[in-house]
Amino acid sequence: MIVLIPIMFIGGYVQRVLRQLTVVLTLALLASYVVSTTVIPLLSQYLLKRAGEFNLLERVISRLNHLFLNPLQDFFVGLFHTASRTPRVLWIPPAIILLLISVRVVMPLAGRDLMPPMDTGIIKISFETQPNLSLNQVEAIVSRMEGIIRKTPGYIRMATMVGSEPGVISFGAERTPQQGLMTVHFVDRFHRRETIWEIEEHLRREFSRIPGLKYVHVYDFGATPFSSIAAPVDVMISGPDARVLDRLAGEVKARLLKVRGLTTVSRSWDLEKREVWVILDLERLKHYGLTPLAVSEALRAAFSGAVAGILRVPGEDGYTLRVRSSSHLPVLPHPGDHHGGHSPFAHRGHLGAPHHGQALLHAGHDGDDFSGGDRGQQLHHSY
């Protein structure tokens, strides 16, 4: 009780999680103390009888005691006497054998049941659409997913993030415009009929009917020291040839889909992303007075926007102002063009459209990992 009582009033996360347990244990100890000092002494004079005064039920229990408990007691007593009289060296091999058995059987089970599943009403949804979809198409899929979530009984609120901020260099945690994460809150378990795992299974079935979704992971977020009780299986394949890796990854995914207990299986990258290469004609660029750098800056301003300035806010970081070319322009203007910046792009080069991985992973000479690819736009919904 000296240890349990302070936990009730210590405050913070420990009090929030363990207070109910400590209150129950303290009440149980108090009740046990009161019973042991008052009730048991009063009843002992009626319960304790001489050996010849047993009734029929007590005689049956006594006979069972002699048949089962006494032989077990004699076995352990004899084992103790044998061990005390035998040299200790002879007990080392059996002890080593028992240790090896415990390491092989008991250790893999250690900790599995220490953190039971907790229905906190919070669900995380990680998803990815087809890599060649535009941001508007991705937003339409996200809106459909949000509509399914809102119709789920017990829904309270959710927050959705798709893509990443433009110009942000990531060390492995950023998302492409086709990848997103949702955090959904439901009412507590006492005010809904379905468990959080039944809701997850329902959402998986509904999301599987949405065209354009490449994969979707639905998992619960537990209020335990671990972020989730999920047990992910992570398989990494390395090699110099991307096409061979893509084929091997498909085979591994097909095998993992046959494993019982796995809810969803996804790949970190594949060769489905369509990439547009701009192949410039240097002679024509020279004729128009342009450089490859000027063309690349104009294309970047047209698609991603160019930084035009910063909106200063007192006491806060400034907001970056980006200027983007209108999508209705018949001809993309180029500053410095001798023909007034209105010559068609076909006069300066042509396009190529190979396929590559949707996220480029590169290990630098210094061991730093950089992630890039088709990034630079973000959707953020919160309800």
Short mmCIF file of C-alpha atoms in Angstrom, two decimals:
data_model
loop_
_atom_site.label_atom_id
_atom_site.label_comp_id
_atom_site.label_asym_id
_atom_site.label_seq_id
_atom_site.Cartn_x
_atom_site.Cartn_y
_atom_site.Cartn_z
CA MET A 1 0.00 0.00 0.00
CA ILE A 2 2.93 2.33 0.62
CA VAL A 3 3.82 1.94 -3.07
CA LEU A 4 0.27 1.98 -4.46
CA ILE A 5 -1.22 5.02 -2.70
CA PRO A 6 1.28 7.61 -4.12
CA ILE A 7 0.52 6.43 -7.67
CA MET A 8 -3.10 7.60 -7.24
CA PHE A 9 -1.97 11.22 -6.82
CA ILE A 10 1.35 11.38 -8.69
CA GLY A 11 -0.25 13.11 -11.69
CA GLY A 12 0.49 12.90 -15.39
CA TYR A 13 0.46 9.81 -17.58
CA VAL A 14 1.21 7.37 -14.74
CA GLN A 15 -1.78 8.50 -12.66
CA ARG A 16 -4.05 8.56 -15.71
CA VAL A 17 -3.26 4.98 -16.70
CA LEU A 18 -2.59 3.24 -13.37
CA ARG A 19 -4.94 4.98 -10.96
CA GLN A 20 -7.84 2.57 -11.51
CA LEU A 21 -5.55 -0.43 -10.95
CA THR A 22 -3.99 0.98 -7.78
CA VAL A 23 -7.40 1.89 -6.31
CA VAL A 24 -8.67 -1.67 -6.84
CA LEU A 25 -5.52 -3.22 -5.35
CA THR A 26 -5.58 -0.88 -2.35
CA LEU A 27 -9.23 -1.66 -1.61
CA ALA A 28 -8.49 -5.38 -1.96
CA LEU A 29 -5.60 -5.15 0.51
CA LEU A 30 -7.66 -3.15 3.00
CA ALA A 31 -10.54 -5.60 2.77
CA SER A 32 -8.14 -8.52 3.20
CA TYR A 33 -6.64 -6.93 6.31
CA VAL A 34 -10.04 -6.24 7.86
CA VAL A 35 -11.27 -9.77 7.16
CA SER A 36 -8.09 -11.39 8.48
CA THR A 37 -8.27 -9.46 11.78
CA THR A 38 -12.01 -9.62 12.45
CA VAL A 39 -14.00 -12.19 10.50
CA ILE A 40 -11.51 -15.07 10.33
CA PRO A 41 -10.75 -15.22 14.08
CA LEU A 42 -14.48 -15.26 14.86
CA LEU A 43 -15.23 -18.01 12.35
CA SER A 44 -12.16 -20.11 13.07
CA GLN A 45 -13.67 -21.57 16.25
CA TYR A 46 -16.55 -22.93 14.17
CA LEU A 47 -14.50 -24.05 11.16
CA LEU A 48 -11.64 -25.80 12.96
CA LYS A 49 -12.72 -29.18 14.30
CA ARG A 50 -11.08 -32.28 15.62
CA ALA A 51 -10.23 -35.11 13.24
CA GLY A 52 -13.05 -37.33 14.44
CA GLU A 53 -15.73 -34.69 14.05
CA PHE A 54 -15.69 -34.37 10.23
CA ASN A 55 -19.01 -34.53 8.40
CA LEU A 56 -19.56 -36.38 5.11
CA LEU A 57 -18.36 -33.56 2.82
CA GLU A 58 -15.28 -32.91 4.94
CA ARG A 59 -14.41 -36.62 4.95
CA VAL A 60 -14.61 -36.73 1.13
CA ILE A 61 -12.34 -33.69 0.82
CA SER A 62 -9.91 -35.17 3.34
CA ARG A 63 -9.73 -38.44 1.37
CA LEU A 64 -9.03 -36.51 -1.88
CA ASN A 65 -6.33 -34.62 -0.02
CA HIS A 66 -4.66 -37.88 0.99
CA LEU A 67 -4.95 -39.30 -2.53
CA PHE A 68 -3.59 -36.33 -4.54
CA LEU A 69 -2.00 -33.57 -2.45
CA ASN A 70 -0.06 -35.70 0.01
CA PRO A 71 1.74 -37.74 -2.72
CA LEU A 72 2.64 -34.52 -4.53
CA GLN A 73 3.94 -33.06 -1.29
CA ASP A 74 5.97 -36.21 -0.58
CA PHE A 75 7.45 -36.07 -4.12
CA PHE A 76 8.83 -32.55 -3.70
CA VAL A 77 10.09 -33.27 -0.19
CA GLY A 78 11.89 -36.38 -1.43
CA LEU A 79 13.32 -34.45 -4.38
CA PHE A 80 14.69 -31.84 -2.00
CA HIS A 81 16.31 -34.46 0.24
CA THR A 82 17.84 -36.19 -2.79
CA ALA A 83 19.26 -32.92 -4.11
CA SER A 84 20.69 -31.97 -0.72
CA ARG A 85 22.52 -35.32 -0.40
CA THR A 86 23.80 -35.47 -4.02
CA PRO A 87 26.96 -33.59 -5.12
CA ARG A 88 26.07 -30.32 -6.80
CA VAL A 89 28.20 -31.10 -9.86
CA LEU A 90 25.72 -33.76 -10.94
CA TRP A 91 22.91 -31.18 -11.11
CA ILE A 92 24.73 -28.85 -13.54
CA PRO A 93 23.88 -30.77 -16.79
CA PRO A 94 20.13 -30.98 -16.01
CA ALA A 95 20.14 -27.28 -15.09
CA ILE A 96 21.81 -26.38 -18.41
CA ILE A 97 19.26 -28.47 -20.33
CA LEU A 98 16.36 -26.75 -18.55
CA LEU A 99 17.96 -23.36 -19.28
CA LEU A 100 18.20 -24.14 -23.00
CA ILE A 101 14.59 -25.31 -23.07
CA SER A 102 13.44 -22.13 -21.32
CA VAL A 103 15.41 -19.92 -23.72
CA ARG A 104 13.92 -21.67 -26.75
CA VAL A 105 10.33 -21.91 -25.52
CA VAL A 106 9.79 -19.22 -22.87
CA MET A 107 11.83 -16.29 -24.21
CA PRO A 108 9.89 -15.91 -27.52
CA LEU A 109 6.74 -15.58 -25.43
CA ALA A 110 8.16 -12.99 -23.04
CA GLY A 111 6.30 -9.69 -23.20
CA ARG A 112 3.54 -10.79 -25.57
CA ASP A 113 0.76 -10.58 -23.02
CA LEU A 114 2.19 -7.74 -20.94
CA MET A 115 0.48 -5.13 -23.14
CA PRO A 116 -3.09 -6.26 -23.82
CA PRO A 117 -4.99 -4.66 -26.72
CA MET A 118 -6.60 -1.34 -25.77
CA ASP A 119 -9.68 -0.01 -27.53
CA THR A 120 -8.89 3.71 -27.34
CA GLY A 121 -11.13 4.70 -30.26
CA ILE A 122 -8.24 6.07 -32.37
CA ILE A 123 -7.50 4.66 -35.83
CA LYS A 124 -4.59 5.44 -38.15
CA ILE A 125 -5.05 5.03 -41.91
CA SER A 126 -1.99 5.05 -44.16
CA PHE A 127 -2.76 4.89 -47.88
CA GLU A 128 -1.31 5.39 -51.34
CA THR A 129 -3.09 5.96 -54.64
CA GLN A 130 -1.90 5.05 -58.11
CA PRO A 131 1.37 6.93 -58.76
CA ASN A 132 0.26 8.69 -61.96
CA LEU A 133 -2.83 10.38 -60.52
CA SER A 134 -2.99 14.15 -60.28
CA LEU A 135 -3.49 16.01 -57.03
CA ASN A 136 -7.15 16.66 -57.89
CA GLN A 137 -7.75 12.96 -58.50
CA VAL A 138 -6.05 12.10 -55.21
CA GLU A 139 -8.21 14.65 -53.41
CA ALA A 140 -11.34 13.05 -54.92
CA ILE A 141 -10.28 9.63 -53.58
CA VAL A 142 -9.52 11.14 -50.18
CA SER A 143 -12.95 12.80 -50.10
CA ARG A 144 -14.58 9.46 -50.84
CA MET A 145 -12.61 7.81 -48.02
CA GLU A 146 -13.60 10.59 -45.64
CA GLY A 147 -17.25 10.12 -46.60
CA ILE A 148 -17.05 6.42 -45.67
CA ILE A 149 -15.44 7.29 -42.34
CA ARG A 150 -18.11 9.89 -41.49
CA LYS A 151 -20.85 7.30 -42.02
CA THR A 152 -19.23 4.92 -39.51
CA PRO A 153 -21.16 4.88 -36.19
CA GLY A 154 -19.32 6.61 -33.37
CA TYR A 155 -17.27 8.93 -35.58
CA ILE A 156 -16.12 12.18 -33.88
CA ARG A 157 -13.37 13.86 -35.93
CA MET A 158 -10.42 13.18 -38.20
CA ALA A 159 -7.35 14.83 -39.69
CA THR A 160 -5.94 14.04 -43.15
CA MET A 161 -2.50 14.81 -44.57
CA VAL A 162 -1.50 14.06 -48.17
CA GLY A 163 1.91 14.76 -49.68
CA SER A 164 4.52 17.07 -48.20
CA GLU A 165 5.39 20.73 -48.12
CA PRO A 166 7.19 22.06 -51.22
CA GLY A 167 10.92 22.54 -50.94
CA VAL A 168 11.31 20.31 -47.88
CA ILE A 169 14.31 17.96 -47.87
CA SER A 170 13.43 14.68 -46.17
CA PHE A 171 15.56 12.03 -44.55
CA GLY A 172 13.04 9.23 -45.08
CA ALA A 173 9.72 10.33 -43.54
CA GLU A 174 8.19 12.44 -46.31
CA ARG A 175 5.35 11.40 -48.61
CA THR A 176 4.67 11.85 -52.30
CA PRO A 177 1.47 13.66 -53.41
CA GLN A 178 -0.10 10.21 -53.83
CA GLN A 179 0.57 9.12 -50.23
CA GLY A 180 -1.38 10.18 -47.16
CA LEU A 181 -2.12 9.56 -43.50
CA MET A 182 -5.42 9.87 -41.60
CA THR A 183 -6.03 10.00 -37.87
CA VAL A 184 -9.64 9.18 -36.95
CA HIS A 185 -11.23 9.51 -33.51
CA PHE A 186 -14.32 7.56 -32.43
CA VAL A 187 -16.33 7.65 -29.22
CA ASP A 188 -15.14 5.51 -26.32
CA ARG A 189 -15.96 1.82 -26.10
CA PHE A 190 -18.83 2.37 -23.64
CA HIS A 191 -20.83 4.39 -26.20
CA ARG A 192 -20.53 2.19 -29.33
CA ARG A 193 -21.45 -1.38 -30.13
CA GLU A 194 -18.52 -2.30 -32.40
CA THR A 195 -14.96 -2.71 -31.20
CA ILE A 196 -12.17 -0.74 -32.82
CA TRP A 197 -11.00 -3.91 -34.64
CA GLU A 198 -14.45 -4.52 -36.11
CA ILE A 199 -14.48 -0.91 -37.35
CA GLU A 200 -11.05 -1.43 -38.92
CA GLU A 201 -12.24 -4.51 -40.79
CA HIS A 202 -15.32 -2.61 -42.00
CA LEU A 203 -13.18 0.27 -43.28
CA ARG A 204 -10.81 -2.13 -45.07
CA ARG A 205 -13.72 -3.70 -46.94
CA GLU A 206 -15.17 -0.32 -47.93
CA PHE A 207 -11.81 1.14 -48.99
CA SER A 208 -11.04 -1.91 -51.13
CA ARG A 209 -13.95 -0.92 -53.40
CA ILE A 210 -12.50 2.51 -54.21
CA PRO A 211 -10.78 2.53 -57.64
CA GLY A 212 -7.36 4.15 -57.74
CA LEU A 213 -6.24 3.07 -54.26
CA LYS A 214 -2.96 1.19 -54.47
CA TYR A 215 -2.90 0.11 -50.83
CA VAL A 216 -4.44 1.15 -47.52
CA HIS A 217 -3.29 0.22 -44.01
CA VAL A 218 -5.88 0.54 -41.24
CA TYR A 219 -4.56 0.01 -37.72
CA ASP A 220 -5.45 1.06 -34.19
CA PHE A 221 -3.48 3.57 -32.16
CA GLY A 222 -3.10 2.30 -28.58
CA ALA A 223 -2.71 4.43 -25.46
CA THR A 224 0.23 2.32 -24.28
CA PRO A 225 3.99 2.98 -24.23
CA PHE A 226 3.92 1.44 -27.73
CA SER A 227 2.25 3.42 -30.51
CA SER A 228 0.49 0.32 -31.73
CA ILE A 229 0.14 -3.36 -30.89
CA ALA A 230 0.56 -4.23 -34.56
CA ALA A 231 3.33 -6.67 -35.45
CA PRO A 232 4.69 -5.57 -38.86
CA VAL A 233 6.80 -7.83 -41.06
CA ASP A 234 9.45 -5.80 -42.92
CA VAL A 235 11.26 -7.48 -45.82
CA MET A 236 14.10 -5.60 -47.55
CA ILE A 237 15.68 -6.72 -50.84
CA SER A 238 18.84 -5.03 -52.15
CA GLY A 239 20.50 -5.26 -55.54
CA PRO A 240 21.97 -3.27 -58.44
CA ASP A 241 19.19 -3.87 -61.02
CA ALA A 242 15.90 -2.05 -60.37
CA ARG A 243 13.91 -4.26 -62.74
CA VAL A 244 15.12 -7.45 -61.06
CA LEU A 245 14.27 -5.93 -57.67
CA ASP A 246 10.81 -5.03 -58.94
CA ARG A 247 10.21 -8.63 -60.08
CA LEU A 248 11.52 -10.11 -56.81
CA ALA A 249 9.39 -7.71 -54.78
CA GLY A 250 6.30 -8.87 -56.64
CA GLU A 251 7.13 -12.50 -55.86
CA VAL A 252 7.71 -11.74 -52.17
CA LYS A 253 4.43 -9.84 -51.97
CA ALA A 254 2.56 -12.76 -53.56
CA ARG A 255 4.01 -15.12 -50.96
CA LEU A 256 3.26 -12.80 -48.05
CA LEU A 257 -0.37 -12.57 -49.13
CA LYS A 258 -0.65 -16.30 -48.37
CA VAL A 259 0.50 -15.85 -44.75
CA ARG A 260 -2.36 -16.13 -42.28
CA GLY A 261 -2.78 -13.22 -39.90
CA LEU A 262 -1.45 -10.45 -42.17
CA THR A 263 -4.07 -7.76 -42.79
CA THR A 264 -2.42 -5.79 -45.61
CA VAL A 265 0.77 -6.05 -47.66
CA SER A 266 2.38 -3.13 -49.51
CA ARG A 267 5.61 -2.25 -51.29
CA SER A 268 7.75 0.81 -50.60
CA TRP A 269 8.32 1.45 -54.34
CA ASP A 270 7.75 -0.02 -57.78
CA LEU A 271 8.26 0.93 -61.42
CA GLU A 272 4.74 2.22 -62.09
CA LYS A 273 5.51 5.92 -61.72
CA ARG A 274 5.41 7.73 -65.07
CA GLU A 275 8.20 10.27 -65.39
CA VAL A 276 8.36 12.97 -68.08
CA TRP A 277 11.79 13.78 -69.47
CA VAL A 278 12.34 17.10 -71.21
CA ILE A 279 14.88 16.58 -74.01
CA LEU A 280 16.04 19.97 -75.26
CA ASP A 281 17.39 20.87 -78.69
CA LEU A 282 20.48 22.93 -77.89
CA GLU A 283 20.74 24.40 -81.41
CA ARG A 284 17.18 25.72 -81.30
CA LEU A 285 17.72 27.06 -77.78
CA LYS A 286 20.71 29.00 -79.03
CA HIS A 287 18.61 30.34 -81.90
CA TYR A 288 16.04 31.68 -79.42
CA GLY A 289 18.69 32.97 -77.03
CA LEU A 290 17.78 30.56 -74.22
CA THR A 291 19.73 28.26 -71.94
CA PRO A 292 18.67 24.90 -70.42
CA LEU A 293 18.63 26.58 -67.02
CA ALA A 294 16.14 29.22 -68.21
CA VAL A 295 13.86 26.54 -69.66
CA SER A 296 13.98 24.47 -66.46
CA GLU A 297 13.16 27.53 -64.34
CA ALA A 298 10.20 28.36 -66.58
CA LEU A 299 8.88 24.78 -66.38
CA ARG A 300 9.31 24.72 -62.62
CA ALA A 301 7.45 28.01 -62.27
CA ALA A 302 4.64 26.65 -64.45
CA PHE A 303 4.13 23.43 -62.49
CA SER A 304 5.36 24.03 -58.93
CA GLY A 305 5.50 27.80 -58.83
CA ALA A 306 8.41 30.14 -58.23
CA VAL A 307 9.11 32.01 -55.01
CA ALA A 308 8.17 35.64 -55.60
CA GLY A 309 8.53 36.97 -52.07
CA ILE A 310 7.77 36.49 -48.38
CA LEU A 311 4.76 37.84 -46.51
CA ARG A 312 6.13 39.16 -43.24
CA VAL A 313 4.03 38.53 -40.12
CA PRO A 314 5.13 40.18 -36.85
CA GLY A 315 6.23 37.60 -34.31
CA GLU A 316 5.94 34.68 -36.75
CA ASP A 317 7.81 33.10 -39.61
CA GLY A 318 6.99 34.64 -42.96
CA TYR A 319 4.72 32.99 -45.53
CA THR A 320 6.33 32.14 -48.86
CA LEU A 321 4.52 33.63 -51.86
CA ARG A 322 4.62 31.45 -54.97
CA VAL A 323 3.65 32.50 -58.48
CA ARG A 324 2.48 29.80 -60.89
CA SER A 325 1.73 30.13 -64.60
CA SER A 326 -1.88 29.79 -65.66
CA SER A 327 -2.87 26.39 -67.02
CA HIS A 328 -4.83 28.11 -69.81
CA LEU A 329 -1.76 29.68 -71.43
CA PRO A 330 -1.47 28.42 -75.04
CA VAL A 331 2.30 29.00 -75.04
CA LEU A 332 4.58 28.92 -72.00
CA PRO A 333 6.50 32.24 -71.80
CA HIS A 334 10.28 32.21 -71.40
CA PRO A 335 12.10 35.32 -70.15
CA GLY A 336 15.01 36.18 -72.39
CA ASP A 337 13.47 34.70 -75.55
CA HIS A 338 14.48 36.76 -78.61
CA HIS A 339 11.01 36.12 -80.07
CA GLY A 340 9.14 37.71 -77.18
CA GLY A 341 8.85 34.51 -75.12
CA HIS A 342 5.97 33.10 -77.18
CA SER A 343 7.61 30.39 -79.25
CA PRO A 344 6.06 26.91 -78.87
CA PHE A 345 7.88 24.37 -76.75
CA ALA A 346 7.99 21.97 -79.72
CA HIS A 347 10.57 24.33 -81.29
CA ARG A 348 12.93 23.78 -78.34
CA GLY A 349 12.78 20.04 -77.66
CA HIS A 350 10.54 17.04 -77.13
CA LEU A 351 9.28 14.88 -74.29
CA GLY A 352 10.04 11.34 -73.14
CA ALA A 353 7.92 9.30 -70.74
CA PRO A 354 9.74 6.35 -69.12
CA HIS A 355 8.60 4.64 -65.92
CA HIS A 356 10.52 4.59 -62.66
CA GLY A 357 10.03 4.19 -58.93
CA GLN A 358 7.65 6.66 -57.30
CA ALA A 359 10.21 7.53 -54.60
CA LEU A 360 13.89 7.95 -55.44
CA LEU A 361 16.18 6.68 -52.69
CA HIS A 362 19.86 7.63 -52.88
CA ALA A 363 22.70 6.90 -50.47
CA GLY A 364 25.33 9.62 -50.60
CA HIS A 365 29.07 9.16 -50.25
CA ASP A 366 28.90 10.25 -46.61
CA GLY A 367 26.23 7.70 -45.73
CA ASP A 368 23.33 10.18 -45.62
CA ASP A 369 20.01 8.92 -47.01
CA PHE A 370 17.96 11.39 -49.01
CA SER A 371 14.45 10.75 -50.31
CA GLY A 372 13.07 12.61 -53.26
CA GLY A 373 10.84 11.97 -56.23
CA ASP A 374 7.50 13.51 -57.12
CA ARG A 375 6.92 15.71 -54.08
CA GLY A 376 6.13 19.31 -53.38
CA GLN A 377 2.37 19.55 -52.80
CA GLN A 378 0.27 18.81 -49.75
CA LEU A 379 -3.38 18.43 -48.84
CA HIS A 380 -4.39 18.92 -45.23
CA HIS A 381 -7.93 18.29 -43.98
CA SER A 382 -9.08 18.46 -40.38
CA TYR A 383 -12.63 17.94 -39.14
#
